[in-house]
Amino acid sequence: MASKPSIPKGTRDFGPVESARRQYIFSTISDVFALFGFARIETPAVENLSTLLGKYGDEGDRLIFKVLNSGDYLSGIDSEELVEANCRKLATRICEKGLRYDLTVPFARFVVQHRQELQMPFKRFQIQPVWRADRPQKGRYREFYQCDADVVGSASLLSEVELLQMIDEVFSRLGIRIVIHLNNRKVLAGIARLINAPEHLTDITVAIDKIDKIGIDNVAEELLQRGLTPEQVDLLRPILALDGSIDERLDSLGALLASTEEGAEGVSELRFVADSVRAIGLRAELRIDPSLARGLDYYTGTIIEVKAADVAIGSISGGGRYDNLTGVFGMPGIPGVGISFGADRIYDVLAALDKFPSDSTTSVQVMFANFGPAEALESMKIMKRMRAEGIAAEIYPDAAKMKKQMGRADAMSIPFVAMIGADEMAQGTIALKNMTTGKQLRVSIDEAIALIKKPVQ
Amino acid sequence: MASKPSIPKGTRDFGPVESARRQYIFSTISDVFALFGFARIETPAVENLSTLLGKYGDEGDRLIFKVLNSGDYLSGIDSEELVEANCRKLATRICEKGLRYDLTVPFARFVVQHRQELQMPFKRFQIQPVWRADRPQKGRYREFYQCDADVVGSASLLSEVELLQMIDEVFSRLGIRIVIHLNNRKVLAGIARLINAPEHLTDITVAIDKIDKIGIDNVAEELLQRGLTPEQVDLLRPILALDGSIDERLDSLGALLASTEEGAEGVSELRFVADSVRAIGLRAELRIDPSLARGLDYYTGTIIEVKAADVAIGSISGGGRYDNLTGVFGMPGIPGVGISFGADRIYDVLAALDKFPSDSTTSVQVMFANFGPAEALESMKIMKRMRAEGIAAEIYPDAAKMKKQMGRADAMSIPFVAMIGADEMAQGTIALKNMTTGKQLRVSIDEAIALIKKPVQ
């Protein structure tokens, strides 16, 4: 028991500075969600395995952490069965529950279970941890937070417009320049229809995505190798060569896909969304990107992906529209659209850009030095006044040597140290030391409050 | 898969209203923690079983949810072992991890693991869920939040004074009148020493606790039955009869326990804490209560328990001082003192007293009605301005019948509905309906912002 303790691999402790920075990200996101009329819900960390299994594919089922039944979990399992059982089969006999793998399936379960109480369209957000038994590696954890917002019960494209504004507002508040990539599943379906090769849809999107890196001719070559005919590749060339502004791209796509009903509808939806967000005003760069295909099986309309403009780290937010969130729980026909923010990657981007606000790293604004019982009591009376003004204050708990006390303030980057000695007690003043400038002033309590409240230069 | 989905027993979904109310409690508590210089930390939901087991007694070990090892968890276990294994033995073979049972043990583990990075005294708070495989019943859940604040690395009683002020401030902000019961483990030890019956300490505290209900004579009778001698009971009588103000009780206890070194020290500590918080100013009622013995084995000094004055629901907060938080992880001699808030009971008290602020139940302040694409776009431009002013706004996603649209605003208690029709677009005005009074005004955008921001009467 005396060996140095540790935590399970793939999990993390967050100390004061990391926690404050994470809270800054979470509260920025939740503030914006709330401004747009999304309401927070919370679901349990532990769901029934019957809710979770079969929703994420075979690989997903394997990655769900299962919780051992409490009590006599072997009851009803005879020894023959035990010996014969393989891990997967036995797991569902001795485990009824599992840890939440994402927020989408619990949300779908929530909508079905509480449908009588929900006002449709229902706009919810959820910021909670999820768990995956993935192999841990840099940037991939077994416990991490998801920050999701979804509108369900409406097919209106205004929801997309609002979600894009939310993305724009969140990253604007965080000070991260972004590029929003926009596509539509119907555009992809139209392309596949156009060249009469729906089975090659994935090959096509992968190929389009490579154009910047290897050029159109190499992409065309690759598509031939993957089984497309030269005629099909020729038909694709204008899409591979798609370039220019938002409007130019929409016009080209519109002309190319005019002959396919679904493709034309996709272009029209893209145009509505792009026109609306631009009319309302978008700070982010918007890009029409027919190579975007994230979660192809899942999304049925708009597809959104967000990348940081100044840090190469992959997607930091994304989402899209789906037709049938709750069908798997016996409630078909509920359309929806949602976005998700990747808190861990956003953290890394803010760290890389050095964009965390300085007050997100220090919690205490003033430390009172401790000169003895009477001075400490007087200090605590003054601290009560300061806290009523919203100032975070602490007192050094013992009358230790001044060097040691100041050392704490230094180490914790506390911007001010207040000293109440015999003179100050007699005069009702404070000796206030600005730890940044090193300057020390004798001031009244009100003056001290004003100085501490003023942002540090 | 089409059966109605459910969640594991003892767990809960929190919809928009409950979540908003819970956030109100959490943010009130964390705001106060921060004002007093406590920094948030977060630890993983899943800890190694070696960290958790043996810390909560046999019963606790049984109540820890264990997480099945991922992958081939049966590897290395031969079939003989499998057949012979009992549930407890097998569990530790097939599970390496468990869900956090409280926040104290993970905090102790955190302090030991990160001791090099921590500034002592280290003041941390932590607001996270914990899981217990308890039998669920009214008010007892298998997943619930704990809200803890602790100071470790200092024996100074100023920490107690600060923690009591924090309790006072939290419940004052929440609008809950409280009684703070205060005791000290050393006082209890002194009492046991006084009557020379340390083995009867629990009997004595249980008995003292019953005085209000059954009277001194019945309590004395019970103590005799539990094996105390008549002489011991006589020595106890003045403590059983303890009454009066804080100072009277402290004086009586001081006189009674003067002969026991530990008891006298306990009274002196109690006096310092009670005098200090009263000098600084305490709104809560403070009561010296020698029957208070929560977590007797654990606490070594101050013991704190908080009860709501106006709702009979048991303890809603509590804590105390301990000598050796981290000894079990090989790091002895770290003293500390902490408090914990019971969020679920506080929720119930606020509900019983109807003290949730009204704005904790509605997230959207204004809903824009939808009269068609052009009007919707104009509305969304205005919404952007309103959100920049901090107003939570939404638009009905479709141009549905007005009755249906107003129905949503009604059902969700949205205080204002804004209507932008052709006239309003031409004039740059808003038709703003106050849903509480039913009154509708045509106003400028700035006027609308002012009206919506003004708290609803």
PDB file of C-alpha atoms in Angstrom, chain A residues 52-216:
ATOM      1  CA  LEU A  52     -24.789   1.072 -25.536  1.00  0.00           C
ATOM      2  CA  LEU A  53     -24.032  -2.173 -27.378  1.00  0.00           C
ATOM      3  CA  GLY A  54     -24.599  -2.363 -31.125  1.00  0.00           C
ATOM      4  CA  LYS A  55     -24.518   1.405 -31.598  1.00  0.00           C
ATOM      5  CA  TYR A  56     -20.865   1.946 -32.416  1.00  0.00           C
ATOM      6  CA  GLY A  57     -20.038  -1.087 -34.559  1.00  0.00           C
ATOM      7  CA  ASP A  58     -18.057  -4.141 -33.448  1.00  0.00           C
ATOM      8  CA  GLU A  59     -14.964  -2.100 -32.660  1.00  0.00           C
ATOM      9  CA  GLY A  60     -17.036   0.294 -30.541  1.00  0.00           C
ATOM     10  CA  ASP A  61     -18.611  -2.562 -28.579  1.00  0.00           C
ATOM     11  CA  ARG A  62     -15.122  -3.780 -27.750  1.00  0.00           C
ATOM     12  CA  LEU A  63     -14.066  -0.313 -26.556  1.00  0.00           C
ATOM     13  CA  ILE A  64     -16.936   0.152 -24.110  1.00  0.00           C
ATOM     14  CA  PHE A  65     -15.792  -0.132 -20.487  1.00  0.00           C
ATOM     15  CA  LYS A  66     -18.052  -2.657 -18.767  1.00  0.00           C
ATOM     16  CA  VAL A  67     -18.957  -2.403 -15.089  1.00  0.00           C
ATOM     17  CA  LEU A  68     -18.992  -5.642 -13.121  1.00  0.00           C
ATOM     18  CA  ASN A  69     -22.378  -6.411 -11.551  1.00  0.00           C
ATOM     19  CA  SER A  70     -22.302  -5.806  -7.827  1.00  0.00           C
ATOM     20  CA  GLY A  71     -23.085  -8.604  -5.385  1.00  0.00           C
ATOM     21  CA  ASP A  72     -23.079 -12.230  -6.486  1.00  0.00           C
ATOM     22  CA  TYR A  73     -22.383 -11.652 -10.153  1.00  0.00           C
ATOM     23  CA  LEU A  74     -21.579 -15.319 -10.804  1.00  0.00           C
ATOM     24  CA  SER A  75     -24.981 -16.489  -9.615  1.00  0.00           C
ATOM     25  CA  GLY A  76     -26.845 -18.355 -12.346  1.00  0.00           C
ATOM     26  CA  ILE A  77     -23.684 -19.094 -14.298  1.00  0.00           C
ATOM     27  CA  ASP A  78     -22.758 -22.752 -13.940  1.00  0.00           C
ATOM     28  CA  SER A  79     -19.132 -23.818 -13.914  1.00  0.00           C
ATOM     29  CA  GLU A  80     -19.354 -25.463 -17.320  1.00  0.00           C
ATOM     30  CA  GLU A  81     -20.514 -22.217 -18.827  1.00  0.00           C
ATOM     31  CA  LEU A  82     -17.743 -20.356 -16.998  1.00  0.00           C
ATOM     32  CA  VAL A  83     -15.030 -22.580 -18.361  1.00  0.00           C
ATOM     33  CA  GLU A  84     -16.383 -22.499 -21.895  1.00  0.00           C
ATOM     34  CA  ALA A  85     -17.164 -18.826 -21.969  1.00  0.00           C
ATOM     35  CA  ASN A  86     -15.076 -16.512 -24.048  1.00  0.00           C
ATOM     36  CA  CYS A  87     -14.434 -12.999 -22.800  1.00  0.00           C
ATOM     37  CA  ARG A  88     -17.092 -11.304 -24.915  1.00  0.00           C
ATOM     38  CA  LYS A  89     -19.826 -13.749 -24.071  1.00  0.00           C
ATOM     39  CA  LEU A  90     -19.065 -13.850 -20.378  1.00  0.00           C
ATOM     40  CA  ALA A  91     -18.833 -10.056 -20.181  1.00  0.00           C
ATOM     41  CA  THR A  92     -22.509  -9.600 -20.980  1.00  0.00           C
ATOM     42  CA  ARG A  93     -23.401 -12.235 -18.359  1.00  0.00           C
ATOM     43  CA  ILE A  94     -21.454 -10.622 -15.519  1.00  0.00           C
ATOM     44  CA  CYS A  95     -21.880  -6.968 -16.577  1.00  0.00           C
ATOM     45  CA  GLU A  96     -25.207  -5.207 -17.109  1.00  0.00           C
ATOM     46  CA  LYS A  97     -23.788  -1.702 -17.248  1.00  0.00           C
ATOM     47  CA  GLY A  98     -21.115   0.182 -19.129  1.00  0.00           C
ATOM     48  CA  LEU A  99     -19.492   3.603 -19.083  1.00  0.00           C
ATOM     49  CA  ARG A 100     -20.872   6.165 -21.525  1.00  0.00           C
ATOM     50  CA  TYR A 101     -18.934   5.932 -24.819  1.00  0.00           C
ATOM     51  CA  ASP A 102     -20.193   9.200 -26.282  1.00  0.00           C
ATOM     52  CA  LEU A 103     -22.964  11.725 -25.608  1.00  0.00           C
ATOM     53  CA  THR A 104     -25.044  11.010 -28.715  1.00  0.00           C
ATOM     54  CA  VAL A 105     -26.445   7.595 -27.819  1.00  0.00           C
ATOM     55  CA  PRO A 106     -27.293   8.640 -24.232  1.00  0.00           C
ATOM     56  CA  PHE A 107     -28.968  11.737 -25.710  1.00  0.00           C
ATOM     57  CA  ALA A 108     -31.030   9.601 -28.097  1.00  0.00           C
ATOM     58  CA  ARG A 109     -31.979   7.378 -25.157  1.00  0.00           C
ATOM     59  CA  PHE A 110     -32.886  10.490 -23.150  1.00  0.00           C
ATOM     60  CA  VAL A 111     -35.124  11.871 -25.901  1.00  0.00           C
ATOM     61  CA  VAL A 112     -37.039   8.597 -26.204  1.00  0.00           C
ATOM     62  CA  GLN A 113     -37.330   8.080 -22.462  1.00  0.00           C
ATOM     63  CA  HIS A 114     -38.496  11.627 -21.719  1.00  0.00           C
ATOM     64  CA  ARG A 115     -40.363  12.431 -24.946  1.00  0.00           C
ATOM     65  CA  GLN A 116     -43.545  13.316 -23.061  1.00  0.00           C
ATOM     66  CA  GLU A 117     -41.788  16.093 -21.129  1.00  0.00           C
ATOM     67  CA  LEU A 118     -39.799  17.611 -24.002  1.00  0.00           C
ATOM     68  CA  GLN A 119     -40.820  20.631 -26.064  1.00  0.00           C
ATOM     69  CA  MET A 120     -39.960  19.937 -29.703  1.00  0.00           C
ATOM     70  CA  PRO A 121     -37.780  21.191 -31.271  1.00  0.00           C
ATOM     71  CA  PHE A 122     -35.637  20.302 -28.291  1.00  0.00           C
ATOM     72  CA  LYS A 123     -32.333  22.138 -28.064  1.00  0.00           C
ATOM     73  CA  ARG A 124     -29.974  20.537 -25.611  1.00  0.00           C
ATOM     74  CA  PHE A 125     -26.335  20.795 -24.785  1.00  0.00           C
ATOM     75  CA  GLN A 126     -24.287  18.402 -22.733  1.00  0.00           C
ATOM     76  CA  ILE A 127     -20.726  18.716 -21.433  1.00  0.00           C
ATOM     77  CA  GLN A 128     -19.677  15.499 -19.752  1.00  0.00           C
ATOM     78  CA  PRO A 129     -16.852  12.961 -19.822  1.00  0.00           C
ATOM     79  CA  VAL A 130     -16.925   9.782 -21.905  1.00  0.00           C
ATOM     80  CA  TRP A 131     -14.780   6.665 -21.626  1.00  0.00           C
ATOM     81  CA  ARG A 132     -13.211   4.466 -24.294  1.00  0.00           C
ATOM     82  CA  ALA A 133     -10.916   1.471 -23.859  1.00  0.00           C
ATOM     83  CA  ASP A 134      -8.774   2.729 -26.733  1.00  0.00           C
ATOM     84  CA  ARG A 135      -5.029   2.251 -26.758  1.00  0.00           C
ATOM     85  CA  PRO A 136      -3.813   5.484 -25.130  1.00  0.00           C
ATOM     86  CA  GLN A 137      -1.454   7.632 -27.183  1.00  0.00           C
ATOM     87  CA  LYS A 138      -0.505  11.272 -27.542  1.00  0.00           C
ATOM     88  CA  GLY A 139      -3.733  13.268 -27.653  1.00  0.00           C
ATOM     89  CA  ARG A 140      -5.925  10.188 -27.213  1.00  0.00           C
ATOM     90  CA  TYR A 141      -7.258   9.440 -23.763  1.00  0.00           C
ATOM     91  CA  ARG A 142      -9.479   6.837 -22.153  1.00  0.00           C
ATOM     92  CA  GLU A 143     -11.422   9.520 -20.316  1.00  0.00           C
ATOM     93  CA  PHE A 144     -12.186  12.785 -22.068  1.00  0.00           C
ATOM     94  CA  TYR A 145     -14.923  15.398 -22.253  1.00  0.00           C
ATOM     95  CA  GLN A 146     -17.338  15.921 -25.087  1.00  0.00           C
ATOM     96  CA  CYS A 147     -19.215  19.218 -25.532  1.00  0.00           C
ATOM     97  CA  ASP A 148     -22.253  18.636 -27.720  1.00  0.00           C
ATOM     98  CA  ALA A 149     -25.175  20.787 -28.810  1.00  0.00           C
ATOM     99  CA  ASP A 150     -28.064  19.364 -30.833  1.00  0.00           C
ATOM    100  CA  VAL A 151     -31.447  20.495 -32.120  1.00  0.00           C
ATOM    101  CA  VAL A 152     -33.874  17.607 -32.557  1.00  0.00           C
ATOM    102  CA  GLY A 153     -37.412  17.588 -33.866  1.00  0.00           C
ATOM    103  CA  SER A 154     -36.936  20.062 -36.700  1.00  0.00           C
ATOM    104  CA  ALA A 155     -35.723  19.773 -40.276  1.00  0.00           C
ATOM    105  CA  SER A 156     -35.277  23.540 -40.621  1.00  0.00           C
ATOM    106  CA  LEU A 157     -31.942  24.701 -41.989  1.00  0.00           C
ATOM    107  CA  LEU A 158     -32.112  27.657 -39.627  1.00  0.00           C
ATOM    108  CA  SER A 159     -30.699  25.247 -37.066  1.00  0.00           C
ATOM    109  CA  GLU A 160     -27.580  24.824 -39.186  1.00  0.00           C
ATOM    110  CA  VAL A 161     -27.297  28.591 -39.448  1.00  0.00           C
ATOM    111  CA  GLU A 162     -27.508  28.936 -35.671  1.00  0.00           C
ATOM    112  CA  LEU A 163     -24.996  26.149 -35.051  1.00  0.00           C
ATOM    113  CA  LEU A 164     -22.483  27.778 -37.421  1.00  0.00           C
ATOM    114  CA  GLN A 165     -22.945  31.080 -35.612  1.00  0.00           C
ATOM    115  CA  MET A 166     -22.323  29.282 -32.332  1.00  0.00           C
ATOM    116  CA  ILE A 167     -19.086  27.807 -33.652  1.00  0.00           C
ATOM    117  CA  ASP A 168     -18.078  31.267 -34.875  1.00  0.00           C
ATOM    118  CA  GLU A 169     -18.880  32.859 -31.513  1.00  0.00           C
ATOM    119  CA  VAL A 170     -17.133  30.218 -29.391  1.00  0.00           C
ATOM    120  CA  PHE A 171     -13.860  30.443 -31.291  1.00  0.00           C
ATOM    121  CA  SER A 172     -14.066  34.211 -31.539  1.00  0.00           C
ATOM    122  CA  ARG A 173     -14.375  34.391 -27.739  1.00  0.00           C
ATOM    123  CA  LEU A 174     -11.490  31.957 -27.339  1.00  0.00           C
ATOM    124  CA  GLY A 175      -9.356  33.993 -29.762  1.00  0.00           C
ATOM    125  CA  ILE A 176      -8.813  31.084 -32.170  1.00  0.00           C
ATOM    126  CA  ARG A 177      -8.982  31.819 -35.903  1.00  0.00           C
ATOM    127  CA  ILE A 178     -10.804  29.013 -37.674  1.00  0.00           C
ATOM    128  CA  VAL A 179     -11.787  27.690 -41.073  1.00  0.00           C
ATOM    129  CA  ILE A 180     -15.233  26.096 -41.255  1.00  0.00           C
ATOM    130  CA  HIS A 181     -15.490  23.376 -43.903  1.00  0.00           C
ATOM    131  CA  LEU A 182     -19.008  22.786 -45.131  1.00  0.00           C
ATOM    132  CA  ASN A 183     -20.449  19.972 -47.183  1.00  0.00           C
ATOM    133  CA  ASN A 184     -23.712  18.110 -47.626  1.00  0.00           C
ATOM    134  CA  ARG A 185     -24.305  14.379 -47.796  1.00  0.00           C
ATOM    135  CA  LYS A 186     -26.709  14.960 -50.689  1.00  0.00           C
ATOM    136  CA  VAL A 187     -23.927  16.586 -52.701  1.00  0.00           C
ATOM    137  CA  LEU A 188     -21.815  13.476 -52.194  1.00  0.00           C
ATOM    138  CA  ALA A 189     -24.756  11.292 -53.186  1.00  0.00           C
ATOM    139  CA  GLY A 190     -25.267  13.463 -56.268  1.00  0.00           C
ATOM    140  CA  ILE A 191     -21.635  13.052 -57.275  1.00  0.00           C
ATOM    141  CA  ALA A 192     -21.878   9.274 -56.928  1.00  0.00           C
ATOM    142  CA  ARG A 193     -25.102   9.317 -58.964  1.00  0.00           C
ATOM    143  CA  LEU A 194     -23.522  11.555 -61.584  1.00  0.00           C
ATOM    144  CA  ILE A 195     -20.804   9.037 -62.380  1.00  0.00           C
ATOM    145  CA  ASN A 196     -23.053   6.093 -61.616  1.00  0.00           C
ATOM    146  CA  ALA A 197     -20.687   4.693 -58.980  1.00  0.00           C
ATOM    147  CA  PRO A 198     -22.324   4.943 -55.549  1.00  0.00           C
ATOM    148  CA  GLU A 199     -20.127   2.087 -54.312  1.00  0.00           C
ATOM    149  CA  HIS A 200     -17.049   4.285 -54.863  1.00  0.00           C
ATOM    150  CA  LEU A 201     -18.244   7.206 -52.739  1.00  0.00           C
ATOM    151  CA  THR A 202     -15.554   6.732 -50.093  1.00  0.00           C
ATOM    152  CA  ASP A 203     -12.803   6.372 -52.736  1.00  0.00           C
ATOM    153  CA  ILE A 204     -13.986   9.597 -54.296  1.00  0.00           C
ATOM    154  CA  THR A 205     -14.001  11.645 -51.076  1.00  0.00           C
ATOM    155  CA  VAL A 206     -10.625  10.276 -50.030  1.00  0.00           C
ATOM    156  CA  ALA A 207      -9.289  11.193 -53.464  1.00  0.00           C
ATOM    157  CA  ILE A 208     -10.705  14.714 -53.453  1.00  0.00           C
ATOM    158  CA  ASP A 209      -9.146  15.251 -50.058  1.00  0.00           C
ATOM    159  CA  LYS A 210      -5.690  14.477 -51.473  1.00  0.00           C
ATOM    160  CA  ILE A 211      -5.724  17.008 -54.298  1.00  0.00           C
ATOM    161  CA  ASP A 212      -3.853  19.689 -52.388  1.00  0.00           C
ATOM    162  CA  LYS A 213      -1.111  17.216 -51.573  1.00  0.00           C
ATOM    163  CA  ILE A 214      -0.613  15.189 -54.767  1.00  0.00           C
ATOM    164  CA  GLY A 215      -2.379  17.133 -57.526  1.00  0.00           C
ATOM    165  CA  ILE A 216      -5.327  16.322 -59.757  1.00  0.00           C
TER     166      ILE A 216
END
